Coordinates of C-alpha atoms in Angstrom, one line a residue:
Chain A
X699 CA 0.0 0.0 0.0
X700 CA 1.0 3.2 -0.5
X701 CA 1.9 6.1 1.8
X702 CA 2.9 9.5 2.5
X703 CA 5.1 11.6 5.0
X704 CA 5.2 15.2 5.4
X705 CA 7.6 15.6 7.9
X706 CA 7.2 19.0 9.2
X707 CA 4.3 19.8 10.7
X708 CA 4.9 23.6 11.0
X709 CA 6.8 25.8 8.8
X710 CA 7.3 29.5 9.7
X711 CA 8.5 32.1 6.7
X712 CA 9.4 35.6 6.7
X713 CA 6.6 37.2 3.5
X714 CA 9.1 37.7 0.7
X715 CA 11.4 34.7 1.4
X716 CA 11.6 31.4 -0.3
X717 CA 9.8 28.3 0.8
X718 CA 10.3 24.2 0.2
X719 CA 7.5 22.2 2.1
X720 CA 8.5 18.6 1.8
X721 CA 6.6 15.2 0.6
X722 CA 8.2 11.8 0.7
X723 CA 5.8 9.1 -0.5
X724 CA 6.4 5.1 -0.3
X725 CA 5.0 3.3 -4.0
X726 CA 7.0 0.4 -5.8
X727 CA 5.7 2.2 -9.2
X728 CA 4.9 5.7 -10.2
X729 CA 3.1 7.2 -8.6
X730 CA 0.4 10.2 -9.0
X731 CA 1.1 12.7 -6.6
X732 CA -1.0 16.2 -6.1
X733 CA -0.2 18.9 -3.3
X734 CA -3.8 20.4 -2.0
X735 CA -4.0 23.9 0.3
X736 CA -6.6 24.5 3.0
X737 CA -6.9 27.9 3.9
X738 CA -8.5 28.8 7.3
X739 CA -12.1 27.4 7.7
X740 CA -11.8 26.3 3.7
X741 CA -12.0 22.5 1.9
X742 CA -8.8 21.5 0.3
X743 CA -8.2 23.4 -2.9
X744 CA -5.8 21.6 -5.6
X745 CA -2.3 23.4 -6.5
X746 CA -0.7 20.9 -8.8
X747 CA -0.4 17.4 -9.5
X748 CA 2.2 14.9 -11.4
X749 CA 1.2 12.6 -13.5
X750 CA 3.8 12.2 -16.0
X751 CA 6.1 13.9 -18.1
X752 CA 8.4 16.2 -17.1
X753 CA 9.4 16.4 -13.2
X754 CA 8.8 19.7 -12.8
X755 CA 5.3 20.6 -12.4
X756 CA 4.2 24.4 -12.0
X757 CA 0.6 25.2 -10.6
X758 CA -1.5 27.8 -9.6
X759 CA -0.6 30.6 -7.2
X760 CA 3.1 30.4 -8.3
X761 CA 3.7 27.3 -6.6
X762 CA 6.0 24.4 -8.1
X763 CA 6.9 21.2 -6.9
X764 CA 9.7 18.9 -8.9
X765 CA 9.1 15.0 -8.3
X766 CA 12.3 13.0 -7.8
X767 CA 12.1 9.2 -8.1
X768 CA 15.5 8.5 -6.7
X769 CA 14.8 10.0 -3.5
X770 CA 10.9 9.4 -3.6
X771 CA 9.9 12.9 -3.4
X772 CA 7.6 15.7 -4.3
X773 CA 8.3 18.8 -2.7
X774 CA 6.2 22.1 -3.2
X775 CA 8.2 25.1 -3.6
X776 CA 7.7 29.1 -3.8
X777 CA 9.9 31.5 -4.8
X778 CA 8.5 34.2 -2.6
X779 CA 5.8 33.4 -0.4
X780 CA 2.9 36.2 0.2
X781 CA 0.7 36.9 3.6
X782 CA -2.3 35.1 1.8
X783 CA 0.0 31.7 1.6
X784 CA -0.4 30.8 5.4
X785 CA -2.4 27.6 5.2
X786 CA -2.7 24.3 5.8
X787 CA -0.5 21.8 3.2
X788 CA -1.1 18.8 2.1
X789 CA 0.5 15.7 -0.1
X790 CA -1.3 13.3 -1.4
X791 CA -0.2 10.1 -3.8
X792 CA -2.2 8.0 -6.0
X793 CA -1.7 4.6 -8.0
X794 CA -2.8 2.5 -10.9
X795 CA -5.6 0.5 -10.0
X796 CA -6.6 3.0 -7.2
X797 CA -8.6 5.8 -7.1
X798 CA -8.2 6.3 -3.7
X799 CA -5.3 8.7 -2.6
X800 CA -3.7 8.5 0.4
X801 CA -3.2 12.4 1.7
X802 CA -0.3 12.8 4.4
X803 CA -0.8 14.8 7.7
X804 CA -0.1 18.5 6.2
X805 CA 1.8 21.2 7.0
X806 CA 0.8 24.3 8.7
X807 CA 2.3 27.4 6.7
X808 CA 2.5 30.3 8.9
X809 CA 4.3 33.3 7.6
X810 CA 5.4 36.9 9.7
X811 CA 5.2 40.1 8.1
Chain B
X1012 CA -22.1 25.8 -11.3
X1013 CA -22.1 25.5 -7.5
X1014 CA -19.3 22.4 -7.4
X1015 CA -19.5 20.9 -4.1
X1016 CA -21.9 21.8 -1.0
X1017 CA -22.5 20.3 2.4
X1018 CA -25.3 21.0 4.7
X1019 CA -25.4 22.0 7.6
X1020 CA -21.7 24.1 8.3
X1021 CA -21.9 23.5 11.7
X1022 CA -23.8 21.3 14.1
X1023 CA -23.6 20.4 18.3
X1024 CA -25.3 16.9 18.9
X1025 CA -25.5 15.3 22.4
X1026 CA -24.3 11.6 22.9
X1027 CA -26.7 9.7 20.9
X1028 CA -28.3 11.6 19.4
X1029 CA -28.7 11.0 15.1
X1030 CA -27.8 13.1 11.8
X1031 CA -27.5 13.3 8.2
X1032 CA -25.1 15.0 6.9
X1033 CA -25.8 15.9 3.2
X1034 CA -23.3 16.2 0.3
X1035 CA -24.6 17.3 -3.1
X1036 CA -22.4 18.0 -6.3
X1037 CA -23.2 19.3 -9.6
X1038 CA -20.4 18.0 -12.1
X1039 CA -21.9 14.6 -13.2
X1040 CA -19.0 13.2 -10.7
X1041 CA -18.9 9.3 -10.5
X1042 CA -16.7 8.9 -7.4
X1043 CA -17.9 10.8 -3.9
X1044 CA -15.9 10.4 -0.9
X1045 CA -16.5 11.4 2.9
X1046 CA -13.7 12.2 4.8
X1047 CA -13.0 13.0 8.7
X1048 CA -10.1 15.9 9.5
X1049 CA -9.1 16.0 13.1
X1050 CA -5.6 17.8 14.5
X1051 CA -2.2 16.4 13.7
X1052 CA -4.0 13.5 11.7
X1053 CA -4.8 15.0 8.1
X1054 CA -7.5 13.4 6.3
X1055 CA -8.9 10.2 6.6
X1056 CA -11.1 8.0 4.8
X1057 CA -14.9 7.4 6.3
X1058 CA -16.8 6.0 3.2
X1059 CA -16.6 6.6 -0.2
X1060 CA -18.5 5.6 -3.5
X1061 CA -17.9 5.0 -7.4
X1062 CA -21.5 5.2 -8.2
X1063 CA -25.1 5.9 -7.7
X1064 CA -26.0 3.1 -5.7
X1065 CA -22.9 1.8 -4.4
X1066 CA -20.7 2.4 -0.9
X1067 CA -17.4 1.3 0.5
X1068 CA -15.9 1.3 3.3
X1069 CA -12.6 3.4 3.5
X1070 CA -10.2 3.6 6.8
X1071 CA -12.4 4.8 9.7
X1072 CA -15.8 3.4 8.7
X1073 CA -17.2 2.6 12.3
X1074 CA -19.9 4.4 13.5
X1075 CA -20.6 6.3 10.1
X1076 CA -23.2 4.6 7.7
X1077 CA -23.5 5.9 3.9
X1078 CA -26.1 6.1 0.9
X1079 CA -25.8 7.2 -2.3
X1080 CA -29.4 7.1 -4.0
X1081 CA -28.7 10.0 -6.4
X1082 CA -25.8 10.2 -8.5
X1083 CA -25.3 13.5 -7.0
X1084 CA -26.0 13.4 -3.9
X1085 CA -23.7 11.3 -0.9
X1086 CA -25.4 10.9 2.6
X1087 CA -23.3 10.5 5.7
X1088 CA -25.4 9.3 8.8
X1089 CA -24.6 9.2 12.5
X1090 CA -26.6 6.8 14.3
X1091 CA -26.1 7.2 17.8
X1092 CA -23.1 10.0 17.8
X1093 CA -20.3 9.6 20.2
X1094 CA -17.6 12.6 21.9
X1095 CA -14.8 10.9 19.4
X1096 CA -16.9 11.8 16.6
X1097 CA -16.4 15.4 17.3
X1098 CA -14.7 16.2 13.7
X1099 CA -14.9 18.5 10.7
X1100 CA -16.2 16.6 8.2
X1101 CA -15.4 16.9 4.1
X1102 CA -16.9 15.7 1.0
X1103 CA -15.3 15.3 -2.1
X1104 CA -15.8 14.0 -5.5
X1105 CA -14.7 13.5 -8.8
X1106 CA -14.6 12.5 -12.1
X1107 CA -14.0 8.7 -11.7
X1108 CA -13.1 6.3 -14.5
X1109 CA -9.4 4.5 -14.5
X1110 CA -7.1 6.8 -13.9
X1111 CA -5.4 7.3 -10.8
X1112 CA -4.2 11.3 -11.2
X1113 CA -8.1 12.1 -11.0
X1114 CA -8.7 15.4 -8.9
X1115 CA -10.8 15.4 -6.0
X1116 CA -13.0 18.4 -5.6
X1117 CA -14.0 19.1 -2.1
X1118 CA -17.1 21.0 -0.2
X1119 CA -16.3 23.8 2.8
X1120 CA -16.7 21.0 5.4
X1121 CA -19.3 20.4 8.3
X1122 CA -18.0 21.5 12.1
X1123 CA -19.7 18.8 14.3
X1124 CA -19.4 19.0 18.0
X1125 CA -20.8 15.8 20.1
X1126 CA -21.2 16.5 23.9

């Protein structure tokens, strides 16, 4: 079965400085993998998924995340992270033959003026 | 185009006491899904369902019963609601069919409070 570790639970930025949240999952195959956001008192909102194709995936809200099979990762990444990005994070993996995906525990995004 | 909506947003129940929780979407979505989110333990799976008329049970089905009638619509019922079901509760669905990189589309979620 497959699974997924975020393993920071809270992440504090400075607004204006660079962010990495990070995402390790555990599949013998590929994997589909999608980062969701959850703003306060909000459902979970999708920012980007990998499917196939090229590692690098770019999403909405100026978010990226690059998936590396070697290390079995799919971090979320932001150049330059805004007031309006503190949220809840969260990594989620798919597989063939399931359409069930199997979200990790998130990470709490908070960021200081 | 509403996408998806649960009713009520919030709700207090008292040990034992029963409720629906109601899901409805409006994208012709074949797969609906009701998860729990509690504190430290991200999302987890209650019930979920690939069609009208059919449930299944996902990681924490205990205590929770389904039905899915309508194509759009996905029921959630507590029949005798205990403190550890105090939860927010989401609904999600989407498109369905064989492929795994499917997005899930999620309501605002239901805040229920069991005393």
């Amino acid at each position: 079965a497959q699974s997924v570790t975020q393993p920071d639970i809270h992440i504090t930025v400075s607004e204006g400085a660079s962010l990495e949240l990070r995402c390790n999952y555990s599949y013998g195959a590929t994997p589909y993998l999608f980062w969701y956001v959850q703003s306060p008192g909000q459902g979970l909102q999708l920012l980007l998924k990998y499917f196939s194709g090229d590692t690098l995936v770019q999403g909405i809200k100026g978010f990226e995340a690059e998936f590396k099979r070697s290390q079995s990762s799919f971090n979320l990444r932001k150049p330059s992270v805004h007031w309006s990005d503190a949220a809840e994070y969260f990594c989620a993996v798919g597989t063939g033959g399931s359409y069930i995906p199997t979200f990790g525990r998130g990470t709490s995004l908070i960021v200081h003026p | 185009n509403a996408g998806v909506t649960q009713t009520p947003k919030f709700r207090v129940l008292k040990t034992g006491q029963s409720m629906t929780l109601l899901c409805a979407q409006d994208m012709n979505h074949e797969y609906m899904y009701w998860y729990r989110q509690d504190p430290g333990m991200g999302l987890r799976l209650i019930h979920y369902s690939v069609g009208e008329g059919t449930t299944a049970k996902g990681e924490v089905p205990d205590g929770y019963n389904v039905s899915r009638l309508k194509k759009q619509n996905f029921l959630l019922g507590l029949e005798s609601a205990a403190p550890s079901q105090t939860s927010v509760y989401f609904c999600a669905s989407s498109y369905g069919g064989d492929s795994a990189s499917d997005t899930q589309y999620f309501g605002p979620g239901t805040r229920l409070t069991v005393l």
